[in-house]
Structures are given as structure tokens and as C-alpha cells.
Coordinates of C-alpha atoms and ligand atoms in Angstrom, one line a residue:
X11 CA -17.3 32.7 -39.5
X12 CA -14.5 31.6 -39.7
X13 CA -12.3 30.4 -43.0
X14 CA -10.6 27.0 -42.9
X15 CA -7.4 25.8 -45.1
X16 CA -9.2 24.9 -48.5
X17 CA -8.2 24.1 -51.6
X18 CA -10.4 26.1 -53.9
X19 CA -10.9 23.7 -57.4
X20 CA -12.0 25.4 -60.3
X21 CA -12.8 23.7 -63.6
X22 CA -12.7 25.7 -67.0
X23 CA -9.8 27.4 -65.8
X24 CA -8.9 28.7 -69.2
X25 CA -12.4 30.4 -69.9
X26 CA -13.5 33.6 -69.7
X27 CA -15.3 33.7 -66.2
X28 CA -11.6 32.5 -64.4
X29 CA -9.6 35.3 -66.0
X30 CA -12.2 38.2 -65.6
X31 CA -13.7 37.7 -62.3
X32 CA -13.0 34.6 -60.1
X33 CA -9.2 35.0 -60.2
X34 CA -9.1 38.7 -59.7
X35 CA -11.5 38.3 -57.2
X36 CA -9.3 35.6 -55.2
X37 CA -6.3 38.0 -55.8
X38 CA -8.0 41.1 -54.1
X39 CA -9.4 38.5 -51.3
X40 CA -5.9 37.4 -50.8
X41 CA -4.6 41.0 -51.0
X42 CA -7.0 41.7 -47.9
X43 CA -5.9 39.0 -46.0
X44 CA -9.3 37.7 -46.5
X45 CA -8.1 33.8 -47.5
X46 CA -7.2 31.2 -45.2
X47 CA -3.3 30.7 -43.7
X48 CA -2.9 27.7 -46.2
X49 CA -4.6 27.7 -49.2
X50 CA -4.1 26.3 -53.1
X51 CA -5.5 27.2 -56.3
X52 CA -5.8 24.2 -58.8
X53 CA -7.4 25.2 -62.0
X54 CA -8.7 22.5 -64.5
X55 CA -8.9 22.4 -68.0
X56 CA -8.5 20.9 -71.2
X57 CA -5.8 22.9 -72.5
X58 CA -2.2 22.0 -72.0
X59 CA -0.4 24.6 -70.1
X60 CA 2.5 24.4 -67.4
X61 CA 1.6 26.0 -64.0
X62 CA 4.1 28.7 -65.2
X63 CA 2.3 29.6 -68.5
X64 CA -1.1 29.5 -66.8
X65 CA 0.1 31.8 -64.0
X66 CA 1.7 33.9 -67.0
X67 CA -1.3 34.1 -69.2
X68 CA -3.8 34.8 -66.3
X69 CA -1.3 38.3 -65.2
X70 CA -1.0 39.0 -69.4
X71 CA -4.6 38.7 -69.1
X72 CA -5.2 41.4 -66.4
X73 CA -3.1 43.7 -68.3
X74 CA -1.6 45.4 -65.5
X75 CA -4.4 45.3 -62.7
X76 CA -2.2 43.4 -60.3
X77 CA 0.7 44.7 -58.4
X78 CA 3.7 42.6 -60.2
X79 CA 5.8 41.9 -56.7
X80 CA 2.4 40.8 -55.4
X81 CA 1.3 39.0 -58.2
X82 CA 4.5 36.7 -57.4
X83 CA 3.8 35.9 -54.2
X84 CA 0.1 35.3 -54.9
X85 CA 0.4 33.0 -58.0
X86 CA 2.6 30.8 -55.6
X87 CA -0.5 29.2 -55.0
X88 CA -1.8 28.8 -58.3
X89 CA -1.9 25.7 -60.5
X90 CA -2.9 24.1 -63.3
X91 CA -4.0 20.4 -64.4
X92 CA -4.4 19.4 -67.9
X93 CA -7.5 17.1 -68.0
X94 CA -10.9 16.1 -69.4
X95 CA -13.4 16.9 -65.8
X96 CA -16.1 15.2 -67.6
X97 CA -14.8 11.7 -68.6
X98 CA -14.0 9.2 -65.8
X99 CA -10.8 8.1 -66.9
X100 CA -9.1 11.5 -66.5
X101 CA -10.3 11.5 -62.4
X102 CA -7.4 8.8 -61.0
X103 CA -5.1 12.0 -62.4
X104 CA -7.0 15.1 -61.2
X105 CA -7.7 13.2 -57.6
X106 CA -4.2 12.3 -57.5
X107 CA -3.4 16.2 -58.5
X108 CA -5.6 17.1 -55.9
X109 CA -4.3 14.9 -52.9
X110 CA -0.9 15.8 -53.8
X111 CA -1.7 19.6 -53.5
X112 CA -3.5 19.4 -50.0
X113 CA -0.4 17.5 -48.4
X114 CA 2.0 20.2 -50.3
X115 CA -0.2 23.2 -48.5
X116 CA -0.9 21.1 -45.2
X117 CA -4.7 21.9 -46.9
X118 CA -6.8 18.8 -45.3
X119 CA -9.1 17.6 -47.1
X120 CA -11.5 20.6 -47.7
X121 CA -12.5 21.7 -50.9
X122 CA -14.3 24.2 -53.0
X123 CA -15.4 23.1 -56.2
X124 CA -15.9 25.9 -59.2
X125 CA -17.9 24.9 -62.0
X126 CA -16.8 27.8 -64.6
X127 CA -17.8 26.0 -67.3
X128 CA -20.6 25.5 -70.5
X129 CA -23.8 24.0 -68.8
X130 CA -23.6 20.8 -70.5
X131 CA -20.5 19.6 -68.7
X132 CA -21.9 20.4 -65.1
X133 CA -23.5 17.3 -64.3
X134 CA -20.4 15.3 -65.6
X135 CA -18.3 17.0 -63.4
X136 CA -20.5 16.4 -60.9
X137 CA -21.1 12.8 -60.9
X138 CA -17.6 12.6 -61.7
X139 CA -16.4 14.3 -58.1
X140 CA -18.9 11.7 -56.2
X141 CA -17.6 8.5 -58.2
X142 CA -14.0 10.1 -57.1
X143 CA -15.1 9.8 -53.5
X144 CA -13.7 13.7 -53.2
X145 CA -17.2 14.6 -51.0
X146 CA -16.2 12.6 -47.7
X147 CA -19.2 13.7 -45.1
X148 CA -16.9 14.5 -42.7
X149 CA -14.1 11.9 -43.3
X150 CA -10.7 12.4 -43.6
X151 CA -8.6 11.0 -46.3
X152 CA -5.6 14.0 -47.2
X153 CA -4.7 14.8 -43.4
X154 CA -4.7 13.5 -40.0
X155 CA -6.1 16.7 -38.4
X156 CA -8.9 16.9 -35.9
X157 CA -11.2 19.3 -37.7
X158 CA -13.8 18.1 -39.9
X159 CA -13.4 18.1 -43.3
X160 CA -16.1 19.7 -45.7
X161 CA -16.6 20.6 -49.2
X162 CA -18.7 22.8 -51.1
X163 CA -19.6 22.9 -54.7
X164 CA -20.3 26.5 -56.2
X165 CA -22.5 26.2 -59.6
X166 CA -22.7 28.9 -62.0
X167 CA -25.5 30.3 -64.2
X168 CA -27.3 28.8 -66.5
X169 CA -28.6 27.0 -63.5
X170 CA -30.8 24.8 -65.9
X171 CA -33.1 25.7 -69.3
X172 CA -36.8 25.1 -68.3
X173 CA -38.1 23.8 -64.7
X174 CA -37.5 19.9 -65.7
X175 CA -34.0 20.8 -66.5
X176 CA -33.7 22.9 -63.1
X177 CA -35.3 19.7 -61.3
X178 CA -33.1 17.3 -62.8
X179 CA -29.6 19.6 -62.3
X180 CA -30.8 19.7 -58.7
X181 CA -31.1 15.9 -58.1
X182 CA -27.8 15.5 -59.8
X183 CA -26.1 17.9 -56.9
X184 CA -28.4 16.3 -54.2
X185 CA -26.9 12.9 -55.0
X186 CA -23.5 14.0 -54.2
X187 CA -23.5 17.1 -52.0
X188 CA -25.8 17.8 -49.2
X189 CA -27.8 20.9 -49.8
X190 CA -25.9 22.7 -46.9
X191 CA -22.8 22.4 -49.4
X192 CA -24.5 23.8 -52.5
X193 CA -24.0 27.3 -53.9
X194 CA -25.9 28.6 -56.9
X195 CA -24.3 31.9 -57.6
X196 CA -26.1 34.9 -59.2
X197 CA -23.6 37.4 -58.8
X198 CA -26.2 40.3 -58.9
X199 CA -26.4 39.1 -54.5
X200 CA -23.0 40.1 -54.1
X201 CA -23.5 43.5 -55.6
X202 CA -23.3 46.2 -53.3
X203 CA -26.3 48.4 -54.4
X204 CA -28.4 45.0 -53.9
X205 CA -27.5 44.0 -50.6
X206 CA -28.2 47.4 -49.7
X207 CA -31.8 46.9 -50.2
X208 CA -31.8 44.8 -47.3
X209 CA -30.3 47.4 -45.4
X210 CA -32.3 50.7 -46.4
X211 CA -35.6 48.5 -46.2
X212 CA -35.1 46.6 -42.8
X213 CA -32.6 49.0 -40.6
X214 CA -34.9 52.0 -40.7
X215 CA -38.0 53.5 -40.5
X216 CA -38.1 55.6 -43.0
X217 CA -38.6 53.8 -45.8
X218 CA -40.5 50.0 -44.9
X219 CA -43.9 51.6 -43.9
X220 CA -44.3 52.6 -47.5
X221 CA -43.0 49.9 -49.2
X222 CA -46.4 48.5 -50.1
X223 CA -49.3 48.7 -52.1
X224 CA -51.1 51.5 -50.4
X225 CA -48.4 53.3 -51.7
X226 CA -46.3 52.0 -54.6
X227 CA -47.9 52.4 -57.7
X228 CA -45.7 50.1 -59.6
X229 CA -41.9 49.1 -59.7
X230 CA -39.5 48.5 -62.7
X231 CA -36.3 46.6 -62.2
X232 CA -33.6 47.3 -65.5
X233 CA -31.1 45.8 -66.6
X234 CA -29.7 46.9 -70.2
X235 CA -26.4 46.9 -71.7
X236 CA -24.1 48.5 -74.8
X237 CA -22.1 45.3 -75.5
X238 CA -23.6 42.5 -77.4
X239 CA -23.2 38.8 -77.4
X240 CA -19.2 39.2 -77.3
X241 CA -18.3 36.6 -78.4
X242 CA -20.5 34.1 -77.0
X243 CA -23.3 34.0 -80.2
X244 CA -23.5 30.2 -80.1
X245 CA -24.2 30.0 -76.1
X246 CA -26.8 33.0 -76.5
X247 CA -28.4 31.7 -79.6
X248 CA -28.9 27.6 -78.2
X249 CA -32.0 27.0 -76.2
X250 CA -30.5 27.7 -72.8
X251 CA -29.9 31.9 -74.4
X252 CA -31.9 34.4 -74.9
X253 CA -32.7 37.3 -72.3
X254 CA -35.5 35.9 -70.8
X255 CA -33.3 32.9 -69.5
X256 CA -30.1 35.1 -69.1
X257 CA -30.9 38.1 -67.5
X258 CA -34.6 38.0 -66.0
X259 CA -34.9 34.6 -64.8
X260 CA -32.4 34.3 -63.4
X261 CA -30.7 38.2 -62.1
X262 CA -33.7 40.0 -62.2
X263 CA -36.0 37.7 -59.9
X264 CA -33.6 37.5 -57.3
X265 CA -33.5 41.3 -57.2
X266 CA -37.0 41.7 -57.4
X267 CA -37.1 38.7 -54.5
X268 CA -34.8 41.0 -52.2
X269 CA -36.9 44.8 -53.1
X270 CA -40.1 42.6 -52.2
X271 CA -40.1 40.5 -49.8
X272 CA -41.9 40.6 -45.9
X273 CA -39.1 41.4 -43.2
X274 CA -37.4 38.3 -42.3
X275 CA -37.0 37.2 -38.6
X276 CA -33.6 37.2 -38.6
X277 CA -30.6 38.0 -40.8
X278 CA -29.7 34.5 -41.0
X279 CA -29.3 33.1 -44.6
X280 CA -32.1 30.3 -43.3
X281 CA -34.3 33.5 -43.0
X282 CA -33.5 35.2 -45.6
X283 CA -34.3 32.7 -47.9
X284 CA -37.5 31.2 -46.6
X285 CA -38.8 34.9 -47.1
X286 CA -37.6 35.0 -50.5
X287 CA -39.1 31.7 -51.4
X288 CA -42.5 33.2 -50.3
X289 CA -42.1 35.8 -53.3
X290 CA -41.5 33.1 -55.7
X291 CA -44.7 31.5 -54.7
X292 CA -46.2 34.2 -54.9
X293 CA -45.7 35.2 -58.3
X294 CA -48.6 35.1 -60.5
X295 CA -47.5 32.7 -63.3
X296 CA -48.6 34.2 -66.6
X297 CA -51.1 32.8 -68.8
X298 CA -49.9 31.2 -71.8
X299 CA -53.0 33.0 -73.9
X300 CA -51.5 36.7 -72.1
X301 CA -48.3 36.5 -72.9
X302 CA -48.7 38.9 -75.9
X303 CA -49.9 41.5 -73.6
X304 CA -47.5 41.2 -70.7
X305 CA -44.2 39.9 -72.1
X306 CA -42.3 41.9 -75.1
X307 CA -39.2 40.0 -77.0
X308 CA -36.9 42.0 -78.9
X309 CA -33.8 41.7 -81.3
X310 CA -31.4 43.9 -82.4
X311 CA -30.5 44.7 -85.6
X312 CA -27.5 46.7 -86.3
X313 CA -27.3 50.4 -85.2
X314 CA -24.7 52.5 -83.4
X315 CA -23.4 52.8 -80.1
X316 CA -21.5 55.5 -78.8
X317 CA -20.7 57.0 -82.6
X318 CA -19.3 53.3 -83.4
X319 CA -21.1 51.0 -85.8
X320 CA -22.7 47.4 -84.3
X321 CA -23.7 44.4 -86.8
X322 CA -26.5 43.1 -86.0
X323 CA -27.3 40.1 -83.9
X324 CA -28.1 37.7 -86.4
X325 CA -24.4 38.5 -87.6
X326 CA -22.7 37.7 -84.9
X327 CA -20.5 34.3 -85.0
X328 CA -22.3 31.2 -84.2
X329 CA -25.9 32.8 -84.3
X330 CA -28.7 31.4 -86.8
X331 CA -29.8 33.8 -89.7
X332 CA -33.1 33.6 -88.5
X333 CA -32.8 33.3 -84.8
X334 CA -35.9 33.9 -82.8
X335 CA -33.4 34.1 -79.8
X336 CA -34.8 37.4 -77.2
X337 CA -32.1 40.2 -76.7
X338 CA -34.0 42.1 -75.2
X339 CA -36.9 41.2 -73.2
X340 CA -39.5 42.5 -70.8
X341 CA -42.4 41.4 -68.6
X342 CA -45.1 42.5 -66.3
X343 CA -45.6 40.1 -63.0
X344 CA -47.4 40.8 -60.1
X345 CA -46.7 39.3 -56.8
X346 CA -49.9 37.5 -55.3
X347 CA -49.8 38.7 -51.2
X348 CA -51.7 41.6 -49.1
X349 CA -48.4 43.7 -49.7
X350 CA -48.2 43.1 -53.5
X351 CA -51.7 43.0 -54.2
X352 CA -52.6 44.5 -57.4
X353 CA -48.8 46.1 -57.9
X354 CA -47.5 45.9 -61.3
X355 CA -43.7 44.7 -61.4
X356 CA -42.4 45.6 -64.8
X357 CA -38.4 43.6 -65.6
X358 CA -36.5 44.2 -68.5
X359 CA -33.1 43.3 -69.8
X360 CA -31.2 43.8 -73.0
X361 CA -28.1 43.9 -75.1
X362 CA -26.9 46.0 -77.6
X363 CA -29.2 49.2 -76.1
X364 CA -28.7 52.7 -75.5
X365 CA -27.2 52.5 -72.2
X366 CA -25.5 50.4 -69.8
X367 CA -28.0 50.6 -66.5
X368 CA -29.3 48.4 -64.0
X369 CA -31.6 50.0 -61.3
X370 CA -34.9 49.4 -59.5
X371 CA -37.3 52.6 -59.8
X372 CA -40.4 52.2 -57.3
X373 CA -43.2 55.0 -58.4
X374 CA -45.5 56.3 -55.8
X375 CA -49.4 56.6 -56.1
X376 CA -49.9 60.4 -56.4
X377 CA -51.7 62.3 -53.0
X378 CA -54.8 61.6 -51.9
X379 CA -55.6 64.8 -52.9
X380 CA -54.1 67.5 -54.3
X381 CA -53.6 70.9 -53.0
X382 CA -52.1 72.6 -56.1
X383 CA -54.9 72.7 -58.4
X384 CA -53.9 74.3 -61.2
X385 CA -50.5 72.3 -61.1
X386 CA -51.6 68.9 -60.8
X387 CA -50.7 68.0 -65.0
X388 CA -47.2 69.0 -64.0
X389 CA -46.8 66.8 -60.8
X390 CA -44.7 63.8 -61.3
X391 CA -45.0 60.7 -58.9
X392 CA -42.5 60.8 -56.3
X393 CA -39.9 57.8 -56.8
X394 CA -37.1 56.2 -55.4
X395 CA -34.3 54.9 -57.7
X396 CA -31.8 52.3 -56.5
X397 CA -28.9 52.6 -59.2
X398 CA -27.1 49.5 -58.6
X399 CA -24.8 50.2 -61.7
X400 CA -23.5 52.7 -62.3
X401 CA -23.5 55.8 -60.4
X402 CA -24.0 53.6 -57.9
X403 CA -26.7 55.3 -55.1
X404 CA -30.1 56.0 -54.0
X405 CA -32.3 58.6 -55.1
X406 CA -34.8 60.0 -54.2
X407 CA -37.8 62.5 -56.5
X408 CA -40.2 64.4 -55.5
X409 CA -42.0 68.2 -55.8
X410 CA -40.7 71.4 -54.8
X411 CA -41.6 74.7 -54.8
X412 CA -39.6 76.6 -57.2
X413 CA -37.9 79.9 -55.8
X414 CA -39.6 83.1 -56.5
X415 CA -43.2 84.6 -56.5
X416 CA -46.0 82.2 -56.6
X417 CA -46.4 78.8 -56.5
X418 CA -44.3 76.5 -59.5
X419 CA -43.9 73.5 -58.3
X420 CA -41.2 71.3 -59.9
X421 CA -39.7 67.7 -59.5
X422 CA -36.2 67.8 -57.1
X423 CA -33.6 64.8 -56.4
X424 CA -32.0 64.1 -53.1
X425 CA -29.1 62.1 -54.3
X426 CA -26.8 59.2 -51.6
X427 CA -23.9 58.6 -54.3
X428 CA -22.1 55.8 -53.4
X429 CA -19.1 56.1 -54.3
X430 CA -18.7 60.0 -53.3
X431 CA -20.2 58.4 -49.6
X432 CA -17.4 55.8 -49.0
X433 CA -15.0 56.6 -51.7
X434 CA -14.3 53.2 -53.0
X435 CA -15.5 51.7 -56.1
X436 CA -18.0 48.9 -55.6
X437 CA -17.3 45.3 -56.1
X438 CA -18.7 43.2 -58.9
X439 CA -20.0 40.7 -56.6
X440 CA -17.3 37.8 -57.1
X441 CA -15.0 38.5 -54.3
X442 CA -18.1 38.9 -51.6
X443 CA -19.9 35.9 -52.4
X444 CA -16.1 33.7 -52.8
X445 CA -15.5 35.3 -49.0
X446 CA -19.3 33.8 -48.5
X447 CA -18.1 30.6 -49.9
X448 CA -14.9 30.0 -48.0
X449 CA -16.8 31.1 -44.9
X450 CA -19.5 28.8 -45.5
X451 CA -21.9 32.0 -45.5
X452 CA -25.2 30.5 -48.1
X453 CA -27.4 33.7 -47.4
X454 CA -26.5 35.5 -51.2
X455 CA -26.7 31.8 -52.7
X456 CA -30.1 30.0 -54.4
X457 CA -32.0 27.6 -52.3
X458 CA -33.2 24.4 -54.5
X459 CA -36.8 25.3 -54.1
X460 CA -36.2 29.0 -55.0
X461 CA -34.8 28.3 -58.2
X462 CA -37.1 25.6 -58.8
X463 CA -40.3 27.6 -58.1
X464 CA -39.2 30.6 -59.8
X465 CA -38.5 29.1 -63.7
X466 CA -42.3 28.4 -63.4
X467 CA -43.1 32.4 -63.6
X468 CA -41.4 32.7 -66.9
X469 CA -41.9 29.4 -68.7
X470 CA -45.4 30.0 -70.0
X471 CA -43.8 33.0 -71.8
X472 CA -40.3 31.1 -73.2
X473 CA -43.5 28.6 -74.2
X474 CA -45.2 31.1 -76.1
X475 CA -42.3 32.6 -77.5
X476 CA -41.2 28.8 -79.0
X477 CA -44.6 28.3 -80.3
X478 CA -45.3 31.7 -82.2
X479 CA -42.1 32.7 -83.8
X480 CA -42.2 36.5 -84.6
X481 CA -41.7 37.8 -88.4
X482 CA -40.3 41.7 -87.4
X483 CA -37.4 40.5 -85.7
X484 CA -35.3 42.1 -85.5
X485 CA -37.0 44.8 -83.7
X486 CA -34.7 47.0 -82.6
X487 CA -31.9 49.1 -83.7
X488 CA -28.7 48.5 -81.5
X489 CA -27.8 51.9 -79.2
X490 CA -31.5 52.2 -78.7
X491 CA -34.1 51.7 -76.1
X492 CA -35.3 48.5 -77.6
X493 CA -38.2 47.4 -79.4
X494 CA -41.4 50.1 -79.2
X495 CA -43.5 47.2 -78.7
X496 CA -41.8 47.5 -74.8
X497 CA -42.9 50.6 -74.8
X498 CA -46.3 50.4 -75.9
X499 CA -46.9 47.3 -73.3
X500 CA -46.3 50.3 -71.0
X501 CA -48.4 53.3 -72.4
X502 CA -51.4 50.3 -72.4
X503 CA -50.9 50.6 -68.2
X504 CA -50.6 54.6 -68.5
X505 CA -46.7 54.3 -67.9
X506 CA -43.7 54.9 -69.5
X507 CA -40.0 53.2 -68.7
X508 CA -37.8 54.8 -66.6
X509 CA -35.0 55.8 -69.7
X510 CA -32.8 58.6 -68.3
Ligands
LIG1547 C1 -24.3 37.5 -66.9 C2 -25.0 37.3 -68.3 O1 -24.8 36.6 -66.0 O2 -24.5 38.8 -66.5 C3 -24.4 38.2 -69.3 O3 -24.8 35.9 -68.7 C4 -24.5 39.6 -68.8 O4 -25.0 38.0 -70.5 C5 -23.9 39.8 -67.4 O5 -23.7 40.4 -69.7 C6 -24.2 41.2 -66.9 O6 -23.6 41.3 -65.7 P1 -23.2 42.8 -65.1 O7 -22.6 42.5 -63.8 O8 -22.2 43.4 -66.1 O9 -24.5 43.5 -65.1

């Protein structure tokens, strides 16, 4: 598809999100030709900074990732507008700023909204851009040229708290963009390793006739990390934190959505998404009475992580003393269809741990029957592991015989490293789904009713979780493997988690 002349609007322009991934992301689409002829970057904040100063912090920032010659040309295109988004007074300015911009750049009038900012101020902003009049269905207000103007809004996580506030951000985009204009990022889409799965499942044989409940015995989708809250404590610790919300909510259910569901018709992001809207449907929403037994929520405490001391989470800035707030969390869900049937997904997610991992691990049943008698203790269930960061690649366990004189049987790996395949490092996801946005690609974005269905499968436990506060937090050490509590949710099914 092609990608039109656009001015690309991004409000908090002075946070964190801008400087570490949207504008090096830009920069390396721009440095692959992969932006329109014309194009302008207008970045909005509260801040007051000159176009200069904000081009100079965002290079200081980078410290020395882009090419300084380059940088030049690149940050050409870059400016910056001083200005509240979210009160209505500030929006004669910022529309003015924006008009003025287009004509400069011969942009039209299309326009890609950013909403890198605190959820609180997204609906603001948004009712704010309709009141402007800056969403003109196709009319044409900046330029006189023949092609049809659009606009697109890209909304960041926290896409809501609970289902009623997921309902109600979702009427508050519908009133001023059509849904055909509306991205909900999750960055996880855009990650290499994950878009893959759509790729190793659907473009061969191999794999697909297997990938059900005949058999998989059960699946676990990771994602843990070393750092803590960096930073962002009072975000973390309000009611819209916690690693429930954070991680497996949101991250985690679109992975699992893309490892399980049925083959879509066509690879068409209408597809795509109506098959992974089935999962959501499908998943069993947990009973408020279960949750003890198929949810785990953990807290670090302060520990070590790679030989360096970490405080503890309740001494981070801006968290309560006694927060109740999950940094780690895990749950068991099972997917209600005749290919899920019966299948045990186990997702967890969690700061401050032993490892930085994310990866899907589907476990095989064992064989029918087993030929090596007096080696069947030993035998390990064959898996596949997707590591979609880092050591980015597929691989694949099973048995073989050892070398030598009888028959030792032992577990082997077949590896598919990434990065040793196509020697380049993967991409973090931003620049592939900004290339999505300026091509007006929505496959790797949320639908409404995705998003809206799929809050319902955690809620009863983020219910529970309110209701019963837990005395032994915090349960964890930080550099560990989280609370044992995880674990022993597993050795109640006869598993273990996938650790090494
Ligand atoms: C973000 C979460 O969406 O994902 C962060 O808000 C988390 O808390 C981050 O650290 C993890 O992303 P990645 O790409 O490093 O796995």
C-alpha cells in the first residue's frame, strides 16, 4: 500500500515512549526510505522548548545511535509546539501550528495522531481533535489536491482499566474517528518472533497438523524481566498497574490470540482479526471463587540482579508502603473450541526476576506408547520454543539416541537462530507497525471488540485480587523466579515452568 504525505502528530512529545522508540523508529523508517516524499513531525507537549532544543535533546537522548550528518537532514522535519492537548483553549494554537506545517511541507490535510501520553489525558485529547474539526471524512481544508484526505489516530497502552473503562475509551474514539482510522497498538504484533507465528503455523505443513489438542499437552507464554518499575512507581502502583493489566492483558493475550487461533481465510487484516476475536470468545472466563487456584500475584522484595543490589518494590518512588499492586503475575486459561478443548494455557509476566525472557513453549503429550521401557522416567515431552526475545529463534526438543552401545536415550535441540539466519538484529516492533500506520495496514492493530471481549477473561481475577488483599507480599525476592506460589499452581497440574 501505498504511503501518502502525512503529517505524523504526536502528543507527549517530551516523555519517555517519543525519545526511546517512536522517534528512533521514524528515523530508521526515514533512513530506509520507508516515509512519504513530504512529510512533518510536530510533537506536542507541555514543556517549553524551541524546535532547536527539542531536536537537540531528542539526538543527546540517543546518545550517539544516529548518524550526526543524517540526523541533520532528518530533524529538518521535526518540530515542536508548546501547548496544553487536553484543554480547549490551547486547540486555536496547535490547529493553527498544524495547518501552517501542512502548507510548509505541501502535507494535505492527512494526519497521524500519537497519543504517547498518561491514560488519563487520552480522551481529552481526543474530544479535543473532533471539536478542532482536524478529522474531515474526506474533506479538504489545508490543500487543494485531488486525493482524499484521511486521518488516523494511534492509541497506546493502557487501552482502558476494567471492561467499562475499555467500553467507554472506545465510544470516545468511535465519536470522532471511524473504526477504519483507529489503531490500538501492542507493540508485541510488531515483533518479529510473533509475526512469525503466523508464518511457521499457516505456510507449512509441518507444524499446523499438530498444533492441537490431540497433541499439545499444554502451552506457556513468558514474559519476565530484570528491570523494575523504572521510574514509573506511581503509574504501576494506581489502579490502571499491576502485571495483570500491564503485561498479560494486554501483551500476552494477543500473543496467545496469534499461537492459537483457526487458519484465517485470508491474510487480510479483516481476517486476521475476525479469527483472533474467536479466541477471545472463546476463552473460559475464570471463576471469581477459582481464582486462588488458577491465578498467582506476586511482589518483589529486594534481592539482587546480576551481582547488583535492587530495593524492593514498595521502595520505589511514588509506590504505597503497602501496595497490593501484582509484579509478577500468572494464570491458567483454557480456550473453549474442538482445537483447545481441555488444553491448559499457562501466562506469566514479571519485573524485577531472574531473567529477561519472553517465549511461548508448547509441550507435547508423550507417545501413545512407548517402546523404550526401561527409559520411559527419563523421556522428556518433546517441545517447541518460540524465543521471541532474546536469542531470538525456534526450537525444537526432542529424544535421541545417545552415541555408543545400547540404547540411552537423551533430550536434543534443533535450533533456527534468528539472528545467525538473517544477520540483522530484530526490531522492537515500533517501526513495523508506524510503516503499518502510514500505510494504513490495521492487521497488527486491536479491533474494538477484541479488546473489549478480552478484559472479561482477566477481570474476575483483578476482582478477586481487589477484594482479598494478600498479607505475604511481598513474595518474591527480586533476580528470582517469582513467587513459589507460581510454581506450586504448576506442580498441582504435574508441571513445572519452562525456567532455563
Ligand atoms: C510495556 C509495559 O508495554 O512493555 C512495560 O508497559 C514493559 O512495563 C514493556 O516493561 C516490555 O516490553 P518489551 O518489548 O521490553 O518486552
Amino acid at each position: 500500500k501505498p504511503r501518502s504525505n502525512c503529517l505524523i502528530v504526536i502528543f507527549g512529545a517530551s516523555g519517555d515512549l517519543t525519545k526511546r522508540k517512536l522517534i528512533p523508529a521514524l528515523y530508521s523508517l526515514w533512513d530506509t526510505n520507508q516515509l512519504p516524499a513530504n512529510f512533518a513531525i510536530l510533537g506536542i507537549a507541555r514543556t517549553a522548548y524551541s524546535d532547536e532544543k527539542y531536536r537537540d535533546e531528542l539526538y543527546e537522548f540517543s546518545e550517539g545511535s544516529y548518524d550526526k550528518a543524517k540526523w541533520g537532514e532528518f530533524s529538518k522535519h521535526l518540530y515542536y509546539h508548546a501547548g496544553d492537548s487536553t484543554a480547549e483553549a490551547d486547540w486555536g494554537d496547535i490547529k493553527g501550528y498544524m495547518c501552517d506545517l501542512a502548507k510548509k511541507h505541501d502535507l494535505g490535510d492527512n494526519r497521524i495522531f500519537y497519543l504517547s501520553v498518561g491514560p488519563q489525558f487520552f480522551e481529552p485529547i481526543i474530544t479535543n481533535i473532533g471539536k478542532a474539526e482536524l478529522v474531515t471524512e474526506g474533506r479538504r481544508f489545508c490543500s487543494l489536491s485531488d486525493d482524499v484526505p484521511w486521518q488516523r489516530i494511534v492509541v497506546e497502552k493502557p487501552f482502558g482499566s476494567d471492561p467499562a473503562s475499555a467500553v467507554k475509551l472506545n465510544q470516545t474514539l468511535a465519536a470522532v474517528f471511524d473504526e477504519e482510522s483507529i489503531y490500538r497498538i501492542d507493540h508485541y504484533l510488531g515483533k518479529e518472533l510473533v509475526q512469525n507465528l503466523l508464518v511457521v503455523r499457516f505456510a507449512n505443513s509441518l507444524f499446523e497438523p499438530l498444533w492441537n489438542r490431540e497433541y499439545i499437552d499444554h502451552v506457556q507464554i513468558t514474559a519476565t524481566e530484570t528491570v523494575g518499575v523504572e521510574g514509573r512507581g506511581a503509574y504501576y502502583d494506581s489502579p490502571a498497574g499491576g502485571a495483570m493489566r500491564d503485561m498479560i492483558q494486554s501483551h500476552l493475550l494477543q500473543v496467545l490470540s496469534f499461537m492459537a487461533m483457526e487458519p484465517p481465510v485470508a491474510f487480510e487484516a479483516d481476517d486476521i482479526r475476525t479469527e483472533k476475536n474467536k479466541i477471545f470468545k472463546a476463552l473460559r472466563i475464570p471463576k471469581y471463587d477459582d481464582v486462588p487456584q488458577i491465578a498467582v500475584r506476586g511482589q518483589y522484595g529486594q534481592g539482587q540482579i546480576g551481582g547488583e543490589p535492587v530495593i524492593g518494590y514498595r521502595d520505589e518512588k511514588g509506590v504505597d508502603e503497602e501496595s497490593q499492586t501484582d509484579t509478577f503475575a500468572a494464570l491458567q486459561l483454557y480456550i473453549d473450541t474442538w482445537r483447545w478443548g481441555g488444553v491448559p494455557f499457562y501466562l506469566r509476566s514479571g519485573k524485577a526476576m531472574a531473567e529477561k525472557k519472553t517465549e511461548i513453549v508448547i509441550y507435547f503429550k508423550p507417545t501413545p506408547h512407548c517402546l523404550f521401557k526401561e527409559q520411559t522416567k527419563k523421556l522428556k515431552a518433546n517441545q517447541i520454543i518460540i524465543n521471541v526475545h532474546p536469542n531470538e529463534g525456534i526450537r525444537l526438543r526432542f529424544e535421541g539416541k545417545v552415541p555408543g552401545l545400547g540404547m540411552n536415550i537423551k533430550d536434543v535441540v534443533m535450533d533456527f537462530d534468528y539472528i545467525k539466519q538473517w544477520q540483522v538484529k530484530p526490531s522492537d516492533g515500533y517501526a513495523i507497525l508506524l510503516n503499518d500506520v502510514l500505510r494504513g495496514d490495521q492487521m497488527l492493530f486491536k479491533h474494538r471488540d477484541e479488546i473489549e471481549i478480552s478484559w472479561n477473561a482477566v477481570q474476575p481475577v483483578l476482582d478477586y485480587w481487589k477484594d482479598n488483599p494478600q498479607d505475604d507480599l511481598p513474595n518474591y525476592n527480586a533476580g528470582t523466579w517469582g513467587p513459589s506460589a507460581a510454581d506450586i499452581m504448576m506442580a498441582r497440574d504435574n508441571r513445572y515452568w519452562h525456567n532455563y
